[in-house]
C-alpha cells in the first residue's frame, strides 16, 4: 500500500468519482415496474457467484484480503503518533539528539527527562534519556519542537505492556545501528515542509 | 541610612518627550534604567567604566548622537532613544555580531538567557548582509574553574572590564585574533558605528593577560557571571543542564561577613536520583560581585536520611549537663538568639572566639565614640575617592572589601593607603596612587596615628593623641622615607573629597585593641574619614550583638560546628546532624550592617537546633519564628522573616532585609595610651589567614574549592622553607605542606584557620600573629 494519498494534505483535490445512479421511481406505477424487473432478473445467482469466486480466489489463488493481525500489520499514516523513535544520522550513524532539552521543556505531560554531560570530545553528550510512557499523552510536541528531527513518532502503536517503562530508555527507542539502512525519514508533524527551501533567506558567504 | 536619604541633586531630563528625574552627573543609560526605561546595551556594566565596545546604546541627546553609557545627563536634556539612523546602526551592529556566530544554540550553556539572541530578536534581525571568512578559535580551560569558548565570544569585553574595574585581578585582556581584514567596500556602505565596532571586533579575542594559557587570578568566576553569551562557563557546570530547568532560590552567601546576595540554582541530581542538587550559584552581577567561595563553594549541604532519635535524645541529655557551648560565626541570627536564650535560662557559657574579639572591640569603640555601631557601610566606602586599609589582609579576609578598594582606584580616580605587615603584590596593581606600608607586626597603632595626623583637624584632637603625632618619626617607624612620601601624598590628595578607612580582624585580635578602638573614635571625631569595620567571619557581627559571649569557660562542652565533648555538626561528622546554611532559613547580619534573609535551597530531614530548644526550653514551631524577637535594643527590628525582601532594584538600591539601627550618645574626651614597642614582633612570624576562596569547613567541603590546608608563603620564602614543615607555637605544633602564594610578599607565613578541627585559634590565642619556629621535615 502506497503512502502517496497520506502525503497529499490538501483536502478536496483527491480523486473523487461521481457515481452515475438512476433516478428513484417517481410514482406508484414506476415503483411497481422496478420491483417487477428486479424480481425477474437472476441477480441472486450473480451474488452467489461473486461470493463463490472470491472464496476460490482467497483459498486457492492466494488473494486473501484479511490481514492476519498480529502476524501482519497494516502500515500506518506518518501523522499517527505512536511510540517515539530516536533517529541516527545516516552518514555517521551517530545519534541525532544533541541534548538541547527542548523536548523535556515542551512536554506538557512532563514525562521526558534527560541528563547531559561534557564528554571527552568536548561535546554535549546525552548520558541518560527517558520517557515515562505511563504519563505520555502522545501529543507530538516533542517531535515538533526537535530541531534535529531526532525524536519522532514511529509506527509502534501497540502500547500495551506489563511495564510501559520497557519502551522508555534511549537505547530502546534508538534505531539499531545494523538497521540504519532501514531508517525512514520522518514525514509527520514537525517534519520539514516540502517547500522549506523557498522559505529560507540566503545569507552571504565569503568562503 | 543610605536608603532613606533624600535623593540629592536631582535634575530633570526628558526621555522620548516624557519628563523624568535623574541624579546629577549620572550616565544617561543608568538614569534611564533607574526610571525603568529600556535602552539596549551589551557591553556596559554598572559600577564599572564604560567600555564602548558594542556601541548599541546610541541615543540622541539634544540633537547629537551620543553613547548613553558614557554621556552624562544635564539639566533639561532631551533624549530620543530611537531615531531612524540609530535603528539602522543598531540593526547593523546586531547583524555584525551574528556573522559567523556558531549556530549551536541548542547545546550552548546560555540556553536562551543569551543577550545576543535577545537583541537579535529585539532589533528584528531577519537577514544577514555582511560576511567575512571565519577564523579558527580554540576553546580553552583557563583555570581549574574557567572554560572559555572563543568561538562563541562576541568580545563585548564585559569580562575584562569586571576583572579590572571590580575584581582587581586584571587577569584577562583583549588580544589579537588574527582574523581577516574587512572588505574595503563595507566602509562606504555600512553604518559608521557598526563598521567601527566590527573593525575592532574582527581583530580581537580574550586571553589571559599574563601571556600564558592560564589565568593567574583568584578564580572568582565573575567573568562567567557577566558573559552575555555562553563563551565563559564554569568547567563543572558546562553542558550539565539548561538554565530553564533550574529553580532559583534567593539566599545570602554564608562564607564571609560580606553576606552577598546570591541565588542557589537547583535541579534533581539525575534521572535515577530525584533529590535536588545545587548546580550553580548566580548573582545580580550589576549590583554585587561574588568571590570564588561564594560562586563555587555551594555544595556543602549535610544530607541525612531522617531524624535520628537516639542521637537527638543524647543531644538533649548533653545539653542538660552542658556547661559550655562552643560555636562558630557560621550561624544564623535566629540560632544565635536560641543559644543566648539557653544562656539566660540554663546558665551555660557561650564561646565564640572570633565574635568575642569583635564584640570586645565594638564595645571599646562604642564607649569611646558614643556610636552604638561603626558608622559606615561599604557602599558608602565605595563612593569615596581616598581609601585606607589597616589590619586586614584585604585579598583573603573579605573579597568585597578588596573589590571596594580596587573599584575606588578605577572608578573614582582614587588613591589608597594599605597598611599591613604581610606584603602583597596585588594591591599595588589596583591603581597608580597606592602607597603600601609593610610595617612591623604590632605597629597598627602607629598606622592609625599617621592617618590621624594626615587627615584630622588637629585642633579637635585630645592632647594624649596630639603629643604622639610626629609625622617624620611615624613614617620612619612604618618604614617610609618622609620626603618621598610627602611628595607622593601631595599627588594622591589632588582633587580628593571623601575619605574612608576599613579596618579588619588584626585589630580585634590585638593586645591593645582598646587603645586602637579609641584611636578610631578619635579619627572619626576629628576628621571626615568614614570608618567601616570588617567582621572577622560570616555572622560575627550578628553573634556579637545578640549573644553575651564569655572569654573562657571550662566543663562539659557542646560544640556546634566546633570542637566539643558532644558535637552538633552541619558537616555530617558530629554526634547529631544539623542543617547547613543552604538547608535552612534565617537571617544573617553582614558587614554592611544589614540583616539579610536566606532561604533553604535543599531539603533537610533531620533535627534542627529549634527542636532541641523545644525540648529544653520552650520554642516556637519554626526557626524563623525567632526572627521578630531579635534584640531591638541592639538595633534589630521586630519584623517577621516572611516580610523581609531580598532583591536589588533597577537603580541599584539594595532592597534586602533591613539596616540595623544605630544610636549615638554624648561621651567625654578620649584618653589614648602612648604607643610602646611591647607588642611589636620580630623574627619568624606566622599569620592566621586563610587562602583566597577558603573561609571555613564548608568552603573546604565544596568540590570546586581546591585551596589546600597548608602553610602559605611567598615564593622566595617557600624556597627557603622546603616542601613540608613543622610549625612550632608556644602551645603546640602543626605539620603542614608549604604552598606558594605568588601574591604574597615578605617573610611572614600564613596558617589557615578554615579547618575547625585543627583548633588554630587555640594556637594563636589572642593575636593573629605569633612567633613560631619552622623546621623542615
JSON list of N, CA, C and O in Angstrom, two decimals, chain A residues 98-102 104-105 113-118 122-124 128-130 201-207, chain B residues 100 106-108 126-134 139 147 238-242 244-245 267 269-271 274:
[
{"chain": "A", "resi": 98, "resn": "UNK", "atom": "N", "xyz": [21.03, 16.17, 20.27]},
{"chain": "A", "resi": 98, "resn": "UNK", "atom": "CA", "xyz": [22.14, 16.99, 20.73]},
{"chain": "A", "resi": 98, "resn": "UNK", "atom": "C", "xyz": [21.99, 17.37, 22.20]},
{"chain": "A", "resi": 98, "resn": "UNK", "atom": "O", "xyz": [22.80, 18.09, 22.75]},
{"chain": "A", "resi": 99, "resn": "UNK", "atom": "N", "xyz": [20.91, 16.91, 22.81]},
{"chain": "A", "resi": 99, "resn": "UNK", "atom": "CA", "xyz": [20.72, 17.20, 24.23]},
{"chain": "A", "resi": 99, "resn": "UNK", "atom": "C", "xyz": [20.33, 18.63, 24.52]},
{"chain": "A", "resi": 99, "resn": "UNK", "atom": "O", "xyz": [20.70, 19.17, 25.55]},
{"chain": "A", "resi": 100, "resn": "UNK", "atom": "N", "xyz": [19.58, 19.25, 23.61]},
{"chain": "A", "resi": 100, "resn": "UNK", "atom": "CA", "xyz": [19.21, 20.64, 23.84]},
{"chain": "A", "resi": 100, "resn": "UNK", "atom": "C", "xyz": [18.14, 20.79, 24.90]},
{"chain": "A", "resi": 100, "resn": "UNK", "atom": "O", "xyz": [17.98, 21.85, 25.48]},
{"chain": "A", "resi": 101, "resn": "UNK", "atom": "N", "xyz": [17.39, 19.73, 25.14]},
{"chain": "A", "resi": 101, "resn": "UNK", "atom": "CA", "xyz": [16.41, 19.78, 26.23]},
{"chain": "A", "resi": 101, "resn": "UNK", "atom": "C", "xyz": [15.08, 20.41, 25.87]},
{"chain": "A", "resi": 101, "resn": "UNK", "atom": "O", "xyz": [14.25, 20.63, 26.74]},
{"chain": "A", "resi": 102, "resn": "UNK", "atom": "N", "xyz": [14.87, 20.70, 24.57]},
{"chain": "A", "resi": 102, "resn": "UNK", "atom": "CA", "xyz": [13.60, 21.35, 24.21]},
{"chain": "A", "resi": 102, "resn": "UNK", "atom": "C", "xyz": [12.42, 20.41, 24.39]},
{"chain": "A", "resi": 102, "resn": "UNK", "atom": "O", "xyz": [11.34, 20.83, 24.81]},
{"chain": "A", "resi": 104, "resn": "UNK", "atom": "N", "xyz": [12.16, 18.06, 26.57]},
{"chain": "A", "resi": 104, "resn": "UNK", "atom": "CA", "xyz": [11.94, 17.99, 28.00]},
{"chain": "A", "resi": 104, "resn": "UNK", "atom": "C", "xyz": [11.15, 19.21, 28.47]},
{"chain": "A", "resi": 104, "resn": "UNK", "atom": "O", "xyz": [10.24, 19.11, 29.29]},
{"chain": "A", "resi": 105, "resn": "UNK", "atom": "N", "xyz": [11.49, 20.36, 27.89]},
{"chain": "A", "resi": 105, "resn": "UNK", "atom": "CA", "xyz": [10.85, 21.60, 28.30]},
{"chain": "A", "resi": 105, "resn": "UNK", "atom": "C", "xyz": [9.40, 21.67, 27.82]},
{"chain": "A", "resi": 105, "resn": "UNK", "atom": "O", "xyz": [8.51, 22.08, 28.56]},
{"chain": "A", "resi": 113, "resn": "UNK", "atom": "N", "xyz": [12.73, 13.23, 30.57]},
{"chain": "A", "resi": 113, "resn": "UNK", "atom": "CA", "xyz": [13.85, 13.72, 31.38]},
{"chain": "A", "resi": 113, "resn": "UNK", "atom": "C", "xyz": [15.14, 13.31, 30.72]},
{"chain": "A", "resi": 113, "resn": "UNK", "atom": "O", "xyz": [15.22, 12.23, 30.14]},
{"chain": "A", "resi": 114, "resn": "UNK", "atom": "N", "xyz": [16.14, 14.19, 30.79]},
{"chain": "A", "resi": 114, "resn": "UNK", "atom": "CA", "xyz": [17.43, 13.80, 30.25]},
{"chain": "A", "resi": 114, "resn": "UNK", "atom": "C", "xyz": [18.56, 14.30, 31.15]},
{"chain": "A", "resi": 114, "resn": "UNK", "atom": "O", "xyz": [18.41, 15.29, 31.86]},
{"chain": "A", "resi": 115, "resn": "UNK", "atom": "N", "xyz": [19.63, 13.57, 31.14]},
{"chain": "A", "resi": 115, "resn": "UNK", "atom": "CA", "xyz": [20.86, 14.02, 31.80]},
{"chain": "A", "resi": 115, "resn": "UNK", "atom": "C", "xyz": [21.89, 14.23, 30.71]},
{"chain": "A", "resi": 115, "resn": "UNK", "atom": "O", "xyz": [22.01, 13.41, 29.80]},
{"chain": "A", "resi": 116, "resn": "UNK", "atom": "N", "xyz": [22.63, 15.33, 30.82]},
{"chain": "A", "resi": 116, "resn": "UNK", "atom": "CA", "xyz": [23.68, 15.57, 29.82]},
{"chain": "A", "resi": 116, "resn": "UNK", "atom": "C", "xyz": [25.00, 15.81, 30.53]},
{"chain": "A", "resi": 116, "resn": "UNK", "atom": "O", "xyz": [25.03, 16.09, 31.72]},
{"chain": "A", "resi": 117, "resn": "UNK", "atom": "N", "xyz": [26.09, 15.69, 29.79]},
{"chain": "A", "resi": 117, "resn": "UNK", "atom": "CA", "xyz": [27.39, 15.96, 30.38]},
{"chain": "A", "resi": 117, "resn": "UNK", "atom": "C", "xyz": [28.38, 16.40, 29.30]},
{"chain": "A", "resi": 117, "resn": "UNK", "atom": "O", "xyz": [28.09, 16.29, 28.10]},
{"chain": "A", "resi": 118, "resn": "UNK", "atom": "N", "xyz": [29.52, 16.91, 29.75]},
{"chain": "A", "resi": 118, "resn": "UNK", "atom": "CA", "xyz": [30.59, 17.35, 28.86]},
{"chain": "A", "resi": 118, "resn": "UNK", "atom": "C", "xyz": [31.44, 16.12, 28.57]},
{"chain": "A", "resi": 118, "resn": "UNK", "atom": "O", "xyz": [32.02, 15.54, 29.49]},
{"chain": "A", "resi": 122, "resn": "UNK", "atom": "N", "xyz": [34.70, 17.06, 23.87]},
{"chain": "A", "resi": 122, "resn": "UNK", "atom": "CA", "xyz": [34.26, 18.44, 24.08]},
{"chain": "A", "resi": 122, "resn": "UNK", "atom": "C", "xyz": [32.85, 18.68, 23.53]},
{"chain": "A", "resi": 122, "resn": "UNK", "atom": "O", "xyz": [32.53, 19.77, 23.10]},
{"chain": "A", "resi": 123, "resn": "UNK", "atom": "N", "xyz": [32.06, 17.64, 23.48]},
{"chain": "A", "resi": 123, "resn": "UNK", "atom": "CA", "xyz": [30.69, 17.79, 23.00]},
{"chain": "A", "resi": 123, "resn": "UNK", "atom": "C", "xyz": [29.71, 17.57, 24.15]},
{"chain": "A", "resi": 123, "resn": "UNK", "atom": "O", "xyz": [30.05, 16.99, 25.17]},
{"chain": "A", "resi": 124, "resn": "UNK", "atom": "N", "xyz": [28.50, 18.02, 23.92]},
{"chain": "A", "resi": 124, "resn": "UNK", "atom": "CA", "xyz": [27.45, 17.75, 24.90]},
{"chain": "A", "resi": 124, "resn": "UNK", "atom": "C", "xyz": [26.93, 16.35, 24.63]},
{"chain": "A", "resi": 124, "resn": "UNK", "atom": "O", "xyz": [26.50, 16.05, 23.52]},
{"chain": "A", "resi": 128, "resn": "UNK", "atom": "N", "xyz": [21.82, 10.12, 29.81]},
{"chain": "A", "resi": 128, "resn": "UNK", "atom": "CA", "xyz": [20.60, 9.35, 30.12]},
{"chain": "A", "resi": 128, "resn": "UNK", "atom": "C", "xyz": [19.42, 10.05, 29.47]},
{"chain": "A", "resi": 128, "resn": "UNK", "atom": "O", "xyz": [19.39, 11.28, 29.39]},
{"chain": "A", "resi": 129, "resn": "UNK", "atom": "N", "xyz": [18.44, 9.26, 29.01]},
{"chain": "A", "resi": 129, "resn": "UNK", "atom": "CA", "xyz": [17.26, 9.86, 28.41]},
{"chain": "A", "resi": 129, "resn": "UNK", "atom": "C", "xyz": [16.09, 8.92, 28.68]},
{"chain": "A", "resi": 129, "resn": "UNK", "atom": "O", "xyz": [16.22, 7.72, 28.48]},
{"chain": "A", "resi": 130, "resn": "UNK", "atom": "N", "xyz": [15.01, 9.46, 29.13]},
{"chain": "A", "resi": 130, "resn": "UNK", "atom": "CA", "xyz": [13.88, 8.57, 29.39]},
{"chain": "A", "resi": 130, "resn": "UNK", "atom": "C", "xyz": [12.55, 9.27, 29.17]},
{"chain": "A", "resi": 130, "resn": "UNK", "atom": "O", "xyz": [12.41, 10.47, 29.37]},
{"chain": "A", "resi": 201, "resn": "UNK", "atom": "N", "xyz": [15.94, 32.42, 3.78]},
{"chain": "A", "resi": 201, "resn": "UNK", "atom": "CA", "xyz": [16.65, 33.56, 3.20]},
{"chain": "A", "resi": 201, "resn": "UNK", "atom": "C", "xyz": [18.11, 33.18, 3.11]},
{"chain": "A", "resi": 201, "resn": "UNK", "atom": "O", "xyz": [18.71, 32.72, 4.07]},
{"chain": "A", "resi": 202, "resn": "UNK", "atom": "N", "xyz": [18.70, 33.40, 1.99]},
{"chain": "A", "resi": 202, "resn": "UNK", "atom": "CA", "xyz": [20.12, 33.07, 1.81]},
{"chain": "A", "resi": 202, "resn": "UNK", "atom": "C", "xyz": [20.97, 34.13, 2.51]},
{"chain": "A", "resi": 202, "resn": "UNK", "atom": "O", "xyz": [20.65, 35.31, 2.51]},
{"chain": "A", "resi": 203, "resn": "UNK", "atom": "N", "xyz": [22.04, 33.70, 3.16]},
{"chain": "A", "resi": 203, "resn": "UNK", "atom": "CA", "xyz": [22.97, 34.67, 3.73]},
{"chain": "A", "resi": 203, "resn": "UNK", "atom": "C", "xyz": [24.24, 34.66, 2.90]},
{"chain": "A", "resi": 203, "resn": "UNK", "atom": "O", "xyz": [24.62, 33.63, 2.36]},
{"chain": "A", "resi": 204, "resn": "UNK", "atom": "N", "xyz": [24.93, 35.82, 2.84]},
{"chain": "A", "resi": 204, "resn": "UNK", "atom": "CA", "xyz": [26.14, 35.85, 2.03]},
{"chain": "A", "resi": 204, "resn": "UNK", "atom": "C", "xyz": [27.24, 35.03, 2.69]},
{"chain": "A", "resi": 204, "resn": "UNK", "atom": "O", "xyz": [27.40, 35.07, 3.90]},
{"chain": "A", "resi": 205, "resn": "UNK", "atom": "N", "xyz": [27.96, 34.28, 1.92]},
{"chain": "A", "resi": 205, "resn": "UNK", "atom": "CA", "xyz": [29.09, 33.53, 2.44]},
{"chain": "A", "resi": 205, "resn": "UNK", "atom": "C", "xyz": [30.31, 33.93, 1.63]},
{"chain": "A", "resi": 205, "resn": "UNK", "atom": "O", "xyz": [30.30, 33.87, 0.41]},
{"chain": "A", "resi": 206, "resn": "UNK", "atom": "N", "xyz": [31.35, 34.35, 2.35]},
{"chain": "A", "resi": 206, "resn": "UNK", "atom": "CA", "xyz": [32.53, 34.83, 1.63]},
{"chain": "A", "resi": 206, "resn": "UNK", "atom": "C", "xyz": [33.55, 33.72, 1.42]},
{"chain": "A", "resi": 206, "resn": "UNK", "atom": "O", "xyz": [34.62, 33.95, 0.93]},
{"chain": "A", "resi": 207, "resn": "UNK", "atom": "N", "xyz": [33.21, 32.52, 1.84]},
{"chain": "A", "resi": 207, "resn": "UNK", "atom": "CA", "xyz": [34.20, 31.46, 1.73]},
{"chain": "A", "resi": 207, "resn": "UNK", "atom": "C", "xyz": [33.53, 30.15, 1.39]},
{"chain": "A", "resi": 207, "resn": "UNK", "atom": "O", "xyz": [32.31, 30.05, 1.45]},
{"chain": "B", "resi": 100, "resn": "UNK", "atom": "N", "xyz": [29.12, 34.72, 11.47]},
{"chain": "B", "resi": 100, "resn": "UNK", "atom": "CA", "xyz": [29.96, 33.60, 11.89]},
{"chain": "B", "resi": 100, "resn": "UNK", "atom": "C", "xyz": [29.74, 33.15, 13.33]},
{"chain": "B", "resi": 100, "resn": "UNK", "atom": "O", "xyz": [30.54, 32.39, 13.86]},
{"chain": "B", "resi": 106, "resn": "UNK", "atom": "N", "xyz": [21.41, 25.20, 20.51]},
{"chain": "B", "resi": 106, "resn": "UNK", "atom": "CA", "xyz": [20.79, 24.03, 21.14]},
{"chain": "B", "resi": 106, "resn": "UNK", "atom": "C", "xyz": [21.61, 23.44, 22.24]},
{"chain": "B", "resi": 106, "resn": "UNK", "atom": "O", "xyz": [21.07, 22.89, 23.19]},
{"chain": "B", "resi": 107, "resn": "UNK", "atom": "N", "xyz": [22.94, 23.51, 22.14]},
{"chain": "B", "resi": 107, "resn": "UNK", "atom": "CA", "xyz": [23.75, 22.92, 23.19]},
{"chain": "B", "resi": 107, "resn": "UNK", "atom": "C", "xyz": [24.44, 23.98, 24.06]},
{"chain": "B", "resi": 107, "resn": "UNK", "atom": "O", "xyz": [25.05, 23.64, 25.06]},
{"chain": "B", "resi": 108, "resn": "UNK", "atom": "N", "xyz": [24.31, 25.25, 23.67]},
{"chain": "B", "resi": 108, "resn": "UNK", "atom": "CA", "xyz": [25.01, 26.31, 24.40]},
{"chain": "B", "resi": 108, "resn": "UNK", "atom": "C", "xyz": [24.50, 26.40, 25.84]},
{"chain": "B", "resi": 108, "resn": "UNK", "atom": "O", "xyz": [23.32, 26.25, 26.10]},
{"chain": "B", "resi": 126, "resn": "UNK", "atom": "N", "xyz": [16.38, 39.79, 10.62]},
{"chain": "B", "resi": 126, "resn": "UNK", "atom": "CA", "xyz": [15.85, 38.60, 9.95]},
{"chain": "B", "resi": 126, "resn": "UNK", "atom": "C", "xyz": [16.62, 38.27, 8.69]},
{"chain": "B", "resi": 126, "resn": "UNK", "atom": "O", "xyz": [16.25, 37.37, 7.94]},
{"chain": "B", "resi": 127, "resn": "UNK", "atom": "N", "xyz": [17.68, 39.01, 8.42]},
{"chain": "B", "resi": 127, "resn": "UNK", "atom": "CA", "xyz": [18.52, 38.65, 7.28]},
{"chain": "B", "resi": 127, "resn": "UNK", "atom": "C", "xyz": [19.93, 39.16, 7.56]},
{"chain": "B", "resi": 127, "resn": "UNK", "atom": "O", "xyz": [20.15, 39.98, 8.46]},
{"chain": "B", "resi": 128, "resn": "UNK", "atom": "N", "xyz": [20.88, 38.64, 6.81]},
{"chain": "B", "resi": 128, "resn": "UNK", "atom": "CA", "xyz": [22.28, 38.99, 7.05]},
{"chain": "B", "resi": 128, "resn": "UNK", "atom": "C", "xyz": [22.85, 39.64, 5.81]},
{"chain": "B", "resi": 128, "resn": "UNK", "atom": "O", "xyz": [22.72, 39.11, 4.71]},
{"chain": "B", "resi": 129, "resn": "UNK", "atom": "N", "xyz": [23.47, 40.81, 5.98]},
{"chain": "B", "resi": 129, "resn": "UNK", "atom": "CA", "xyz": [24.02, 41.48, 4.80]},
{"chain": "B", "resi": 129, "resn": "UNK", "atom": "C", "xyz": [25.54, 41.42, 4.74]},
{"chain": "B", "resi": 129, "resn": "UNK", "atom": "O", "xyz": [26.13, 41.86, 3.78]},
{"chain": "B", "resi": 130, "resn": "UNK", "atom": "N", "xyz": [26.16, 40.93, 5.81]},
{"chain": "B", "resi": 130, "resn": "UNK", "atom": "CA", "xyz": [27.63, 41.01, 5.86]},
{"chain": "B", "resi": 130, "resn": "UNK", "atom": "C", "xyz": [28.24, 39.62, 5.92]},
{"chain": "B", "resi": 130, "resn": "UNK", "atom": "O", "xyz": [27.62, 38.67, 6.38]},
{"chain": "B", "resi": 131, "resn": "UNK", "atom": "N", "xyz": [29.47, 39.53, 5.47]},
{"chain": "B", "resi": 131, "resn": "UNK", "atom": "CA", "xyz": [30.15, 38.24, 5.52]},
{"chain": "B", "resi": 131, "resn": "UNK", "atom": "C", "xyz": [31.65, 38.45, 5.60]},
{"chain": "B", "resi": 131, "resn": "UNK", "atom": "O", "xyz": [32.18, 39.45, 5.13]},
{"chain": "B", "resi": 132, "resn": "UNK", "atom": "N", "xyz": [32.31, 37.50, 6.22]},
{"chain": "B", "resi": 132, "resn": "UNK", "atom": "CA", "xyz": [33.77, 37.52, 6.30]},
{"chain": "B", "resi": 132, "resn": "UNK", "atom": "C", "xyz": [34.23, 36.10, 6.58]},
{"chain": "B", "resi": 132, "resn": "UNK", "atom": "O", "xyz": [33.51, 35.34, 7.24]},
{"chain": "B", "resi": 133, "resn": "UNK", "atom": "N", "xyz": [35.40, 35.70, 6.07]},
{"chain": "B", "resi": 133, "resn": "UNK", "atom": "CA", "xyz": [35.86, 34.34, 6.40]},
{"chain": "B", "resi": 133, "resn": "UNK", "atom": "C", "xyz": [36.08, 34.20, 7.91]},
{"chain": "B", "resi": 133, "resn": "UNK", "atom": "O", "xyz": [36.53, 35.14, 8.56]},
{"chain": "B", "resi": 134, "resn": "UNK", "atom": "N", "xyz": [35.73, 33.05, 8.42]},
{"chain": "B", "resi": 134, "resn": "UNK", "atom": "CA", "xyz": [35.87, 32.83, 9.86]},
{"chain": "B", "resi": 134, "resn": "UNK", "atom": "C", "xyz": [37.31, 32.49, 10.22]},
{"chain": "B", "resi": 134, "resn": "UNK", "atom": "O", "xyz": [38.08, 32.03, 9.38]},
{"chain": "B", "resi": 139, "resn": "UNK", "atom": "N", "xyz": [38.71, 26.45, 21.91]},
{"chain": "B", "resi": 139, "resn": "UNK", "atom": "CA", "xyz": [38.19, 26.54, 23.28]},
{"chain": "B", "resi": 139, "resn": "UNK", "atom": "C", "xyz": [39.34, 26.23, 24.23]},
{"chain": "B", "resi": 139, "resn": "UNK", "atom": "O", "xyz": [40.23, 25.44, 23.91]},
{"chain": "B", "resi": 147, "resn": "UNK", "atom": "N", "xyz": [36.15, 28.04, 31.80]},
{"chain": "B", "resi": 147, "resn": "UNK", "atom": "CA", "xyz": [36.21, 27.47, 30.46]},
{"chain": "B", "resi": 147, "resn": "UNK", "atom": "C", "xyz": [35.81, 28.56, 29.48]},
{"chain": "B", "resi": 147, "resn": "UNK", "atom": "O", "xyz": [34.79, 29.21, 29.64]},
{"chain": "B", "resi": 238, "resn": "UNK", "atom": "N", "xyz": [29.46, 23.11, 32.79]},
{"chain": "B", "resi": 238, "resn": "UNK", "atom": "CA", "xyz": [29.30, 23.02, 31.35]},
{"chain": "B", "resi": 238, "resn": "UNK", "atom": "C", "xyz": [28.52, 21.79, 30.88]},
{"chain": "B", "resi": 238, "resn": "UNK", "atom": "O", "xyz": [28.83, 20.65, 31.24]},
{"chain": "B", "resi": 239, "resn": "UNK", "atom": "N", "xyz": [27.50, 22.05, 30.09]},
{"chain": "B", "resi": 239, "resn": "UNK", "atom": "CA", "xyz": [26.68, 21.01, 29.45]},
{"chain": "B", "resi": 239, "resn": "UNK", "atom": "C", "xyz": [25.94, 20.11, 30.43]},
{"chain": "B", "resi": 239, "resn": "UNK", "atom": "O", "xyz": [25.54, 19.00, 30.09]},
{"chain": "B", "resi": 240, "resn": "UNK", "atom": "N", "xyz": [25.79, 20.55, 31.68]},
{"chain": "B", "resi": 240, "resn": "UNK", "atom": "CA", "xyz": [25.08, 19.67, 32.60]},
{"chain": "B", "resi": 240, "resn": "UNK", "atom": "C", "xyz": [23.59, 19.95, 32.64]},
{"chain": "B", "resi": 240, "resn": "UNK", "atom": "O", "xyz": [22.79, 19.06, 32.91]},
{"chain": "B", "resi": 241, "resn": "UNK", "atom": "N", "xyz": [23.20, 21.19, 32.38]},
{"chain": "B", "resi": 241, "resn": "UNK", "atom": "CA", "xyz": [21.77, 21.47, 32.46]},
{"chain": "B", "resi": 241, "resn": "UNK", "atom": "C", "xyz": [21.43, 22.74, 31.69]},
{"chain": "B", "resi": 241, "resn": "UNK", "atom": "O", "xyz": [22.31, 23.52, 31.34]},
{"chain": "B", "resi": 242, "resn": "UNK", "atom": "N", "xyz": [20.16, 22.91, 31.43]},
{"chain": "B", "resi": 242, "resn": "UNK", "atom": "CA", "xyz": [19.69, 24.14, 30.81]},
{"chain": "B", "resi": 242, "resn": "UNK", "atom": "C", "xyz": [19.22, 25.10, 31.89]},
{"chain": "B", "resi": 242, "resn": "UNK", "atom": "O", "xyz": [18.71, 24.67, 32.93]},
{"chain": "B", "resi": 244, "resn": "UNK", "atom": "N", "xyz": [16.72, 26.94, 32.06]},
{"chain": "B", "resi": 244, "resn": "UNK", "atom": "CA", "xyz": [15.29, 26.94, 32.36]},
{"chain": "B", "resi": 244, "resn": "UNK", "atom": "C", "xyz": [14.87, 25.80, 33.29]},
{"chain": "B", "resi": 244, "resn": "UNK", "atom": "O", "xyz": [13.78, 25.79, 33.84]},
{"chain": "B", "resi": 245, "resn": "UNK", "atom": "N", "xyz": [15.72, 24.79, 33.42]},
{"chain": "B", "resi": 245, "resn": "UNK", "atom": "CA", "xyz": [15.39, 23.69, 34.33]},
{"chain": "B", "resi": 245, "resn": "UNK", "atom": "C", "xyz": [15.69, 24.02, 35.77]},
{"chain": "B", "resi": 245, "resn": "UNK", "atom": "O", "xyz": [15.28, 23.30, 36.68]},
{"chain": "B", "resi": 267, "resn": "UNK", "atom": "N", "xyz": [18.19, 21.63, 40.82]},
{"chain": "B", "resi": 267, "resn": "UNK", "atom": "CA", "xyz": [17.50, 20.73, 39.90]},
{"chain": "B", "resi": 267, "resn": "UNK", "atom": "C", "xyz": [17.73, 19.32, 40.44]},
{"chain": "B", "resi": 267, "resn": "UNK", "atom": "O", "xyz": [18.71, 19.11, 41.16]},
{"chain": "B", "resi": 269, "resn": "UNK", "atom": "N", "xyz": [19.14, 15.68, 40.92]},
{"chain": "B", "resi": 269, "resn": "UNK", "atom": "CA", "xyz": [20.51, 15.25, 40.66]},
{"chain": "B", "resi": 269, "resn": "UNK", "atom": "C", "xyz": [20.65, 14.53, 39.33]},
{"chain": "B", "resi": 269, "resn": "UNK", "atom": "O", "xyz": [21.53, 14.81, 38.54]},
{"chain": "B", "resi": 270, "resn": "UNK", "atom": "N", "xyz": [19.76, 13.54, 39.09]},
{"chain": "B", "resi": 270, "resn": "UNK", "atom": "CA", "xyz": [19.81, 12.80, 37.82]},
{"chain": "B", "resi": 270, "resn": "UNK", "atom": "C", "xyz": [18.46, 12.15, 37.62]},
{"chain": "B", "resi": 270, "resn": "UNK", "atom": "O", "xyz": [17.54, 12.33, 38.41]},
{"chain": "B", "resi": 271, "resn": "UNK", "atom": "N", "xyz": [18.34, 11.35, 36.55]},
{"chain": "B", "resi": 271, "resn": "UNK", "atom": "CA", "xyz": [17.08, 10.67, 36.28]},
{"chain": "B", "resi": 271, "resn": "UNK", "atom": "C", "xyz": [16.77, 9.68, 37.41]},
{"chain": "B", "resi": 271, "resn": "UNK", "atom": "O", "xyz": [15.64, 9.58, 37.87]},
{"chain": "B", "resi": 274, "resn": "UNK", "atom": "N", "xyz": [16.23, 11.68, 42.34]},
{"chain": "B", "resi": 274, "resn": "UNK", "atom": "CA", "xyz": [15.41, 12.90, 42.18]},
{"chain": "B", "resi": 274, "resn": "UNK", "atom": "C", "xyz": [15.60, 13.90, 43.31]},
{"chain": "B", "resi": 274, "resn": "UNK", "atom": "O", "xyz": [14.83, 14.85, 43.41]}
]
